[in-house]
Amino acid sequence: MVEAARHAAQVRSTDAIRGQFPALERRQGGFSVAYFDGPGGTQVPRSVAEAMSDYLLHHNANRHWAFATSAETDQAVENARAALADFLNATPHEVVFGANMTTLTFHLSRALGRHWQAGDEVVVTELDHHANIAPWQALARERGITLRIVRMIPETGQLDWNDFERQVNGKTRLVAVAAASNALGAINDIRRAAGIAHRARAWLLVDAVHYAPHELTDVRAMDCEFLVCSAYKFYGPHVGVLFGKLDLLQTIDFPKLAPAPDIAPERAETGTQNHEGIVGAGAAVDFMASLAAGSTRRERLSAVLEEFEKRGQRLVRKLWEGLAGIPKVKLFGPPPEAPRTPTVSFTIQGVSPEEAARKLGEQGLFLSHGDFYAKTVVERLGLAPQGLIRAGCACYTTEDEVRRLIEAVRKLA
Ligand SMILES: Cc1ncc(COP(=O)(O)O)c(C=O)c1O
């Protein structure tokens, strides 16, 4: 108890964190804005925007040339790689930058597909965002591979692990699964997925886009070959990140230009990168690390993400219990005591998700609605095409904002 309190005290308070986000000063219709749209993209702290503007205004150049700003750009990208490596528990050579998770996953699937043929299989899940389905589906069309889809359990929003075991077999080349569902908040047991994939000698790709802002991501502990995430979900700009095990990044036949560098990780990157975005992604990691003490960046990140998880659990319990007490509200996904992120999706009887989101938005409560590209989830819940309303808590979400949201939903219902 004392240890937990000491640990929590080391991480800056939600109030102190909020002071770093100018967006939180915004008002809408006379109300201060509460951003519950984090699963679609979080707000950005001042330090991230400043790092990006400093890069653009003072160091902007293309890479690998012999003058100062080019060398500074090389250094800035390498610094960001080191930051992201600490964030994922990888090495900098294993960190690939790209436009976003979707583009990186299509790029990886195209590269892997060059080695595959009819008879090879890829396993995806119904719970996933389509960015982790469509790239593999494309290989079914282009390379004749077979796509197998693990079922979700609609009642709990969790994966059907018996089906998972059934779908993976000796022909499986890759298992692609999310660490957490962006639609329902369910956290999947990635170690278990890795065990199943590796027993079949298949590779594991983890979509950590929704997981990374809420839990400490550890590619070694997850035992995955690949992992993808997006900086704009963890307080950074719109940049995607791919982790790949070094030997794979060194040997996979990525589509690339002959004159471009052929060493990992650059051989997996295409064209001129978004340097300012990459700088911002590194600054987002440094922002999180700056919220706690510790002798290394990874140690500080570990303390912060552990505390984010605890704060998220408190918020999700309040949100879930508050919404569950409203007769016309139906909640989806796992209950607060199950492994989950602080993302709660629901419907209100008689009010469409879009209408609800619009009315809440007028009161400064910003929530997303629809299928969030987790289209199969919404279909399996029988909610297509209107989908769900989604309330996502982030590191700047307060209990007061959660109370405000519950009261507003109660009035709407
Ligand atoms: C779980 C999950 N996977 C993948 C994506 C796609 O990420 P990106 O927008 O970086 O392509 C998202 C975006 O919302 C997501 O939530």
Short mmCIF file of C-alpha atoms and ligand atoms in Angstrom, two decimals:
data_model
loop_
_atom_site.label_atom_id
_atom_site.label_comp_id
_atom_site.label_asym_id
_atom_site.label_seq_id
_atom_site.Cartn_x
_atom_site.Cartn_y
_atom_site.Cartn_z
CA MET A 1 0.00 0.00 0.00
CA VAL A 2 2.74 2.43 1.07
CA GLU A 3 4.86 1.22 -1.87
CA ALA A 4 1.95 1.79 -4.30
CA ALA A 5 1.34 5.30 -2.94
CA ARG A 6 5.06 6.14 -3.20
CA HIS A 7 5.10 4.86 -6.77
CA ALA A 8 1.95 6.79 -7.75
CA ALA A 9 3.37 9.94 -6.17
CA GLN A 10 6.35 9.68 -8.52
CA VAL A 11 4.12 10.15 -11.56
CA ARG A 12 2.84 13.66 -12.17
CA SER A 13 -0.79 14.28 -11.26
CA THR A 14 -3.54 14.46 -13.86
CA ASP A 15 -3.83 18.19 -13.11
CA ALA A 16 -0.13 18.76 -13.75
CA ILE A 17 -0.39 16.73 -16.97
CA ARG A 18 -3.41 18.74 -18.12
CA GLY A 19 -1.42 21.97 -17.82
CA GLN A 20 0.76 20.76 -20.69
CA PHE A 21 -2.13 20.43 -23.19
CA PRO A 22 -3.27 23.78 -24.64
CA ALA A 23 -6.22 22.01 -26.34
CA LEU A 24 -7.80 21.54 -22.90
CA GLU A 25 -8.37 25.30 -22.69
CA ARG A 26 -10.88 25.07 -25.54
CA ARG A 27 -14.54 25.78 -24.82
CA GLN A 28 -17.58 24.63 -26.79
CA GLY A 29 -21.04 26.12 -26.30
CA GLY A 30 -19.94 27.61 -22.98
CA PHE A 31 -18.52 24.30 -21.68
CA SER A 32 -14.89 23.30 -21.35
CA VAL A 33 -14.11 20.53 -23.78
CA ALA A 34 -13.63 16.99 -22.47
CA TYR A 35 -11.82 14.94 -25.09
CA PHE A 36 -13.13 11.38 -25.04
CA ASP A 37 -11.94 10.83 -28.63
CA GLY A 38 -8.47 9.56 -27.66
CA PRO A 39 -8.90 6.14 -29.35
CA GLY A 40 -9.31 8.10 -32.59
CA GLY A 41 -6.37 10.37 -31.76
CA THR A 42 -5.17 12.07 -28.57
CA GLN A 43 -4.36 15.71 -27.94
CA VAL A 44 -0.77 16.88 -28.16
CA PRO A 45 1.26 18.46 -25.35
CA ARG A 46 3.11 21.72 -25.91
CA SER A 47 6.55 20.03 -25.88
CA VAL A 48 5.64 17.83 -28.87
CA ALA A 49 4.42 20.77 -30.98
CA GLU A 50 7.51 22.78 -29.96
CA ALA A 51 9.89 19.99 -30.95
CA MET A 52 8.22 19.76 -34.37
CA SER A 53 8.27 23.49 -34.92
CA ASP A 54 11.91 23.72 -33.79
CA TYR A 55 12.84 21.03 -36.30
CA LEU A 56 10.98 22.73 -39.16
CA LEU A 57 12.19 26.22 -38.38
CA HIS A 58 15.83 25.47 -37.58
CA HIS A 59 16.98 22.03 -38.82
CA ASN A 60 14.85 21.21 -41.86
CA ALA A 61 16.70 19.29 -44.61
CA ASN A 62 16.78 16.02 -46.49
CA ARG A 63 19.01 13.26 -45.16
CA HIS A 64 22.50 11.86 -45.64
CA TRP A 65 24.24 14.94 -46.97
CA ALA A 66 27.43 16.65 -45.82
CA PHE A 67 26.05 19.93 -44.48
CA ALA A 68 24.89 20.89 -41.01
CA THR A 69 21.09 20.78 -41.23
CA SER A 70 21.19 17.43 -43.06
CA ALA A 71 23.42 15.97 -40.35
CA GLU A 72 21.08 17.43 -37.73
CA THR A 73 18.12 15.78 -39.46
CA ASP A 74 19.95 12.42 -39.47
CA GLN A 75 20.60 12.86 -35.76
CA ALA A 76 17.01 13.92 -35.02
CA VAL A 77 15.62 10.81 -36.75
CA GLU A 78 18.09 8.57 -34.90
CA ASN A 79 17.15 10.21 -31.59
CA ALA A 80 13.49 9.50 -32.32
CA ARG A 81 14.30 5.88 -33.21
CA ALA A 82 16.07 5.51 -29.86
CA ALA A 83 13.05 6.98 -28.06
CA LEU A 84 10.61 4.66 -29.83
CA ALA A 85 12.93 1.72 -29.17
CA ASP A 86 12.73 2.51 -25.44
CA PHE A 87 8.96 2.84 -25.72
CA LEU A 88 8.65 -0.64 -27.25
CA ASN A 89 11.65 -2.32 -25.53
CA ALA A 90 13.27 -2.81 -28.93
CA THR A 91 16.61 -1.64 -30.39
CA PRO A 92 16.73 1.45 -32.64
CA HIS A 93 17.60 -0.73 -35.68
CA GLU A 94 14.26 -2.47 -35.24
CA VAL A 95 12.15 0.72 -35.46
CA VAL A 96 10.67 1.63 -38.86
CA PHE A 97 8.78 4.87 -39.44
CA GLY A 98 5.97 5.38 -41.94
CA ALA A 99 2.86 7.38 -42.73
CA ASN A 100 0.58 5.47 -40.35
CA MET A 101 -0.10 1.92 -39.16
CA THR A 102 -2.27 1.11 -42.19
CA THR A 103 0.37 2.09 -44.73
CA LEU A 104 3.12 0.25 -42.85
CA THR A 105 1.01 -2.90 -42.59
CA PHE A 106 0.20 -2.85 -46.33
CA HIS A 107 3.93 -2.38 -46.99
CA LEU A 108 4.83 -5.32 -44.75
CA SER A 109 2.11 -7.53 -46.25
CA ARG A 110 3.30 -6.75 -49.77
CA ALA A 111 6.86 -7.61 -48.77
CA LEU A 112 5.94 -10.86 -46.99
CA GLY A 113 3.55 -11.80 -49.80
CA ARG A 114 6.49 -11.95 -52.21
CA HIS A 115 7.67 -15.04 -50.33
CA TRP A 116 4.23 -16.69 -50.08
CA GLN A 117 1.98 -18.66 -52.40
CA ALA A 118 -1.29 -20.60 -52.63
CA GLY A 119 -1.49 -23.01 -49.71
CA ASP A 120 0.08 -20.54 -47.25
CA GLU A 121 -2.28 -19.20 -44.61
CA VAL A 122 -2.66 -16.03 -42.54
CA VAL A 123 -4.83 -15.86 -39.42
CA VAL A 124 -6.61 -12.62 -38.45
CA THR A 125 -9.44 -11.97 -36.00
CA GLU A 126 -12.95 -10.58 -36.10
CA LEU A 127 -12.05 -8.25 -33.25
CA ASP A 128 -9.48 -6.39 -35.28
CA HIS A 129 -9.47 -2.97 -36.91
CA HIS A 130 -9.58 -3.55 -40.68
CA ALA A 131 -6.09 -2.09 -41.02
CA ASN A 132 -4.95 -5.44 -39.60
CA ILE A 133 -7.25 -7.44 -41.89
CA ALA A 134 -7.30 -5.77 -45.33
CA PRO A 135 -3.53 -6.01 -45.98
CA TRP A 136 -3.70 -9.79 -45.48
CA GLN A 137 -6.97 -10.06 -47.38
CA ALA A 138 -5.18 -8.38 -50.31
CA LEU A 139 -2.68 -11.25 -50.35
CA ALA A 140 -5.52 -13.72 -50.69
CA ARG A 141 -6.46 -11.93 -53.90
CA GLU A 142 -2.95 -11.23 -55.16
CA ARG A 143 -1.02 -14.31 -54.04
CA GLY A 144 -3.78 -16.88 -53.58
CA ILE A 145 -3.05 -17.39 -49.88
CA THR A 146 -5.86 -18.47 -47.54
CA LEU A 147 -7.16 -16.08 -44.89
CA ARG A 148 -8.57 -17.59 -41.71
CA ILE A 149 -10.59 -15.50 -39.28
CA VAL A 150 -10.75 -16.18 -35.53
CA ARG A 151 -14.18 -15.55 -34.06
CA MET A 152 -14.94 -13.06 -31.31
CA ILE A 153 -17.44 -13.66 -28.53
CA PRO A 154 -20.04 -10.90 -29.02
CA GLU A 155 -21.30 -11.10 -25.40
CA THR A 156 -17.90 -10.26 -23.88
CA GLY A 157 -16.05 -8.64 -26.78
CA GLN A 158 -13.21 -11.10 -26.29
CA LEU A 159 -11.49 -13.55 -28.61
CA ASP A 160 -12.67 -17.15 -28.85
CA TRP A 161 -9.43 -18.90 -27.92
CA ASN A 162 -10.72 -22.36 -28.86
CA ASP A 163 -11.34 -21.03 -32.34
CA PHE A 164 -7.90 -19.39 -32.29
CA GLU A 165 -6.29 -22.81 -31.65
CA ARG A 166 -8.39 -24.33 -34.46
CA GLN A 167 -7.49 -21.70 -37.07
CA VAL A 168 -3.72 -21.90 -36.64
CA ASN A 169 -2.06 -24.93 -38.25
CA GLY A 170 1.10 -26.08 -40.03
CA LYS A 171 0.29 -23.96 -43.08
CA THR A 172 -0.02 -20.71 -41.09
CA ARG A 173 2.72 -18.24 -42.01
CA LEU A 174 1.52 -15.30 -39.92
CA VAL A 175 -0.94 -14.56 -37.14
CA ALA A 176 -2.08 -10.91 -37.07
CA VAL A 177 -3.88 -9.86 -33.89
CA ALA A 178 -4.52 -6.69 -31.91
CA ALA A 179 -3.17 -6.27 -28.39
CA ALA A 180 -6.35 -4.31 -27.65
CA SER A 181 -9.61 -3.68 -29.50
CA ASN A 182 -10.13 -0.04 -30.46
CA ALA A 183 -13.89 -0.64 -30.61
CA LEU A 184 -14.49 -2.44 -27.31
CA GLY A 185 -11.36 -1.93 -25.23
CA ALA A 186 -10.72 -5.67 -24.73
CA ILE A 187 -7.06 -6.51 -24.12
CA ASN A 188 -5.97 -9.77 -25.75
CA ASP A 189 -3.50 -12.19 -24.22
CA ILE A 190 -0.64 -11.71 -26.66
CA ARG A 191 1.65 -14.21 -24.94
CA ARG A 192 -0.99 -16.83 -25.54
CA ALA A 193 -1.29 -15.79 -29.21
CA ALA A 194 2.51 -15.96 -29.52
CA GLY A 195 2.53 -19.47 -28.04
CA ILE A 196 -0.10 -20.68 -30.51
CA ALA A 197 1.61 -18.99 -33.50
CA HIS A 198 5.09 -20.19 -32.65
CA ARG A 199 4.03 -23.79 -32.00
CA ALA A 200 2.89 -23.74 -35.64
CA ARG A 201 6.19 -22.04 -36.66
CA ALA A 202 4.22 -18.95 -37.76
CA TRP A 203 5.16 -15.32 -37.15
CA LEU A 204 3.16 -13.01 -34.93
CA LEU A 205 2.21 -9.45 -35.86
CA VAL A 206 0.71 -7.39 -33.05
CA ASP A 207 -1.44 -4.34 -33.71
CA ALA A 208 -0.66 -2.22 -30.65
CA VAL A 209 -2.29 0.98 -31.93
CA HIS A 210 -4.98 0.98 -29.24
CA TYR A 211 -2.85 -0.73 -26.59
CA ALA A 212 0.28 1.44 -26.62
CA PRO A 213 -1.25 4.60 -25.05
CA HIS A 214 -2.59 2.65 -22.06
CA GLU A 215 -0.18 -0.19 -21.21
CA LEU A 216 3.58 -0.65 -21.24
CA THR A 217 4.39 -2.19 -24.62
CA ASP A 218 7.18 -4.76 -24.55
CA VAL A 219 7.96 -6.53 -27.81
CA ARG A 220 10.31 -8.96 -26.02
CA ALA A 221 7.74 -9.96 -23.41
CA MET A 222 5.08 -10.24 -26.12
CA ASP A 223 7.51 -12.40 -28.11
CA CYS A 224 6.27 -11.00 -31.42
CA GLU A 225 8.09 -10.80 -34.75
CA PHE A 226 6.33 -7.55 -35.71
CA LEU A 227 4.36 -4.86 -33.93
CA VAL A 228 2.70 -1.72 -35.25
CA CYS A 229 1.51 1.42 -33.48
CA SER A 230 0.71 5.06 -34.24
CA ALA A 231 2.16 8.08 -32.47
CA TYR A 232 -1.02 10.13 -32.82
CA LYS A 233 -2.73 7.77 -30.37
CA PHE A 234 -0.08 8.44 -27.69
CA TYR A 235 0.16 12.24 -27.67
CA GLY A 236 2.26 12.55 -30.81
CA PRO A 237 1.68 13.57 -34.43
CA HIS A 238 0.39 11.47 -37.34
CA VAL A 239 3.21 8.99 -37.81
CA GLY A 240 3.16 5.19 -37.84
CA VAL A 241 5.76 2.92 -36.26
CA LEU A 242 6.64 -0.67 -37.18
CA PHE A 243 8.80 -2.87 -34.98
CA GLY A 244 10.37 -5.85 -36.73
CA LYS A 245 12.94 -8.28 -35.34
CA LEU A 246 16.30 -7.20 -36.73
CA ASP A 247 17.07 -10.38 -38.71
CA LEU A 248 13.68 -10.10 -40.41
CA LEU A 249 14.07 -6.41 -41.24
CA GLN A 250 17.49 -7.28 -42.69
CA THR A 251 16.24 -10.08 -44.92
CA ILE A 252 12.62 -9.46 -45.95
CA ASP A 253 12.25 -8.46 -49.59
CA PHE A 254 10.72 -4.99 -49.03
CA PRO A 255 9.70 -3.01 -52.13
CA LYS A 256 12.45 -0.37 -52.35
CA LEU A 257 14.33 1.92 -54.70
CA ALA A 258 17.75 0.59 -55.70
CA PRO A 259 19.66 3.77 -54.69
CA ALA A 260 18.00 3.96 -51.24
CA PRO A 261 19.89 2.59 -48.18
CA ASP A 262 19.75 -1.21 -47.94
CA ILE A 263 20.43 -1.50 -44.23
CA ALA A 264 17.79 -2.12 -41.54
CA PRO A 265 15.65 -0.33 -40.60
CA GLU A 266 15.89 2.17 -43.47
CA ARG A 267 15.45 -0.51 -46.15
CA ALA A 268 11.91 -0.98 -44.82
CA GLU A 269 11.09 2.75 -45.16
CA THR A 270 9.92 4.26 -48.43
CA GLY A 271 10.72 7.68 -49.87
CA THR A 272 11.44 10.81 -47.91
CA GLN A 273 10.08 10.47 -44.43
CA ASN A 274 7.94 12.89 -42.41
CA HIS A 275 10.95 14.19 -40.45
CA GLU A 276 8.99 16.67 -38.35
CA GLY A 277 6.45 13.96 -37.53
CA ILE A 278 9.20 11.55 -36.55
CA VAL A 279 10.73 14.22 -34.30
CA GLY A 280 7.27 14.70 -32.79
CA ALA A 281 6.87 10.94 -32.23
CA GLY A 282 10.15 10.91 -30.30
CA ALA A 283 9.03 13.98 -28.36
CA ALA A 284 5.77 12.20 -27.46
CA VAL A 285 7.77 9.38 -25.89
CA ASP A 286 9.90 11.94 -24.05
CA PHE A 287 6.76 13.72 -22.88
CA MET A 288 5.48 10.51 -21.28
CA ALA A 289 8.90 9.68 -19.83
CA SER A 290 9.13 13.19 -18.33
CA LEU A 291 6.13 12.47 -16.10
CA ALA A 292 8.07 10.22 -13.72
CA ALA A 293 11.48 9.81 -12.15
CA GLY A 294 13.81 6.91 -12.94
CA SER A 295 17.37 6.30 -14.02
CA THR A 296 16.62 5.30 -17.62
CA ARG A 297 13.95 6.41 -20.10
CA ARG A 298 12.53 2.89 -20.19
CA GLU A 299 12.28 2.88 -16.40
CA ARG A 300 10.45 6.21 -16.42
CA LEU A 301 8.12 5.01 -19.19
CA SER A 302 7.44 1.87 -17.24
CA ALA A 303 6.43 3.87 -14.12
CA VAL A 304 4.25 6.22 -16.17
CA LEU A 305 2.46 3.57 -18.21
CA GLU A 306 1.84 1.52 -15.07
CA GLU A 307 0.27 4.58 -13.48
CA PHE A 308 -1.74 5.40 -16.64
CA GLU A 309 -3.09 1.86 -16.45
CA LYS A 310 -4.16 2.31 -12.81
CA ARG A 311 -5.76 5.69 -13.44
CA GLY A 312 -7.48 4.27 -16.51
CA GLN A 313 -8.89 1.40 -14.47
CA ARG A 314 -10.36 3.80 -11.92
CA LEU A 315 -11.95 5.91 -14.67
CA VAL A 316 -13.31 2.94 -16.60
CA ARG A 317 -14.94 1.53 -13.48
CA LYS A 318 -16.71 4.84 -12.80
CA LEU A 319 -17.72 5.24 -16.43
CA TRP A 320 -18.97 1.67 -16.76
CA GLU A 321 -20.91 1.70 -13.49
CA GLY A 322 -22.39 5.14 -14.20
CA LEU A 323 -23.54 4.24 -17.70
CA ALA A 324 -24.77 0.80 -16.62
CA GLY A 325 -27.15 2.53 -14.20
CA ILE A 326 -28.98 4.28 -17.06
CA PRO A 327 -31.89 2.06 -18.23
CA LYS A 328 -31.73 2.85 -21.97
CA VAL A 329 -27.97 2.49 -22.25
CA LYS A 330 -26.44 -0.77 -23.45
CA LEU A 331 -22.73 -1.35 -22.87
CA PHE A 332 -20.52 -3.56 -25.03
CA GLY A 333 -17.17 -5.19 -24.44
CA PRO A 334 -15.58 -6.67 -21.33
CA PRO A 335 -16.55 -5.43 -17.84
CA PRO A 336 -14.12 -3.24 -15.85
CA GLU A 337 -12.62 -6.17 -13.94
CA ALA A 338 -11.50 -7.94 -17.15
CA PRO A 339 -8.28 -6.93 -18.93
CA ARG A 340 -9.30 -3.82 -20.85
CA THR A 341 -8.33 -0.28 -21.76
CA PRO A 342 -10.34 2.72 -20.51
CA THR A 343 -12.39 2.76 -23.72
CA VAL A 344 -16.11 2.13 -23.30
CA SER A 345 -18.55 1.70 -26.19
CA PHE A 346 -22.31 1.83 -25.85
CA THR A 347 -25.63 2.57 -27.52
CA ILE A 348 -28.62 4.57 -26.29
CA GLN A 349 -32.02 3.14 -27.15
CA GLY A 350 -33.91 5.56 -29.41
CA VAL A 351 -30.91 7.83 -30.12
CA SER A 352 -28.56 6.99 -32.99
CA PRO A 353 -24.83 7.01 -32.18
CA GLU A 354 -24.31 9.92 -34.55
CA GLU A 355 -27.13 11.96 -33.01
CA ALA A 356 -25.85 11.18 -29.50
CA ALA A 357 -22.29 12.18 -30.44
CA ARG A 358 -23.56 15.42 -31.99
CA LYS A 359 -25.64 16.34 -28.93
CA LEU A 360 -22.84 15.48 -26.52
CA GLY A 361 -20.42 17.43 -28.72
CA GLU A 362 -22.58 20.54 -28.36
CA GLN A 363 -21.94 20.31 -24.60
CA GLY A 364 -18.19 20.03 -25.04
CA LEU A 365 -18.14 16.23 -24.68
CA PHE A 366 -16.22 14.98 -27.72
CA LEU A 367 -16.91 11.29 -28.45
CA SER A 368 -16.51 9.33 -31.66
CA HIS A 369 -19.23 7.18 -33.20
CA GLY A 370 -19.63 4.54 -35.92
CA ASP A 371 -17.57 1.40 -36.50
CA PHE A 372 -14.10 2.93 -36.00
CA TYR A 373 -13.04 0.70 -38.94
CA ALA A 374 -13.52 -2.30 -36.64
CA LYS A 375 -16.32 -3.10 -39.03
CA THR A 376 -16.59 -6.81 -38.31
CA VAL A 377 -17.01 -6.14 -34.57
CA VAL A 378 -19.98 -3.89 -35.25
CA GLU A 379 -21.47 -6.46 -37.64
CA ARG A 380 -21.04 -9.29 -35.12
CA LEU A 381 -22.77 -7.15 -32.47
CA GLY A 382 -25.68 -6.66 -34.90
CA LEU A 383 -25.14 -2.89 -34.85
CA ALA A 384 -24.24 -2.22 -38.50
CA PRO A 385 -24.35 0.26 -40.06
CA GLN A 386 -24.85 2.82 -37.29
CA GLY A 387 -22.39 1.31 -34.84
CA LEU A 388 -21.54 2.54 -31.39
CA ILE A 389 -20.68 5.64 -29.38
CA ARG A 390 -17.20 5.39 -27.92
CA ALA A 391 -15.85 7.13 -24.82
CA GLY A 392 -12.08 6.83 -24.51
CA CYS A 393 -10.16 8.08 -21.48
CA ALA A 394 -6.63 9.41 -21.89
CA CYS A 395 -3.93 10.64 -19.48
CA TYR A 396 -5.69 14.02 -19.24
CA THR A 397 -9.19 12.64 -18.48
CA THR A 398 -10.56 13.54 -15.03
CA GLU A 399 -13.20 11.90 -12.83
CA ASP A 400 -15.13 15.14 -13.13
CA GLU A 401 -15.27 14.80 -16.91
CA VAL A 402 -16.47 11.21 -16.52
CA ARG A 403 -19.24 12.40 -14.16
CA ARG A 404 -20.21 15.11 -16.67
CA LEU A 405 -20.42 12.52 -19.44
CA ILE A 406 -22.58 10.14 -17.38
CA GLU A 407 -24.98 12.97 -16.48
CA ALA A 408 -25.21 14.14 -20.11
CA VAL A 409 -25.91 10.59 -21.34
CA ARG A 410 -28.56 10.19 -18.62
CA LYS A 411 -30.34 13.33 -19.85
CA LEU A 412 -30.06 12.21 -23.46
CA ALA A 413 -31.51 8.78 -22.67
C1 LIG B 1 -6.52 -0.80 -33.26
C2 LIG B 1 -6.19 0.03 -34.45
N1 LIG B 1 -5.46 -0.50 -35.43
C3 LIG B 1 -5.11 0.20 -36.52
C4 LIG B 1 -5.51 1.50 -36.70
C5 LIG B 1 -5.09 2.24 -37.92
O1 LIG B 1 -4.06 3.12 -37.57
P1 LIG B 1 -3.60 4.26 -38.56
O2 LIG B 1 -4.64 5.32 -38.53
O3 LIG B 1 -2.29 4.71 -37.98
O4 LIG B 1 -3.43 3.68 -39.91
C6 LIG B 1 -6.31 2.11 -35.71
C7 LIG B 1 -6.80 3.49 -35.89
O5 LIG B 1 -7.75 3.89 -35.29
C8 LIG B 1 -6.63 1.36 -34.55
O6 LIG B 1 -7.36 1.90 -33.58
#
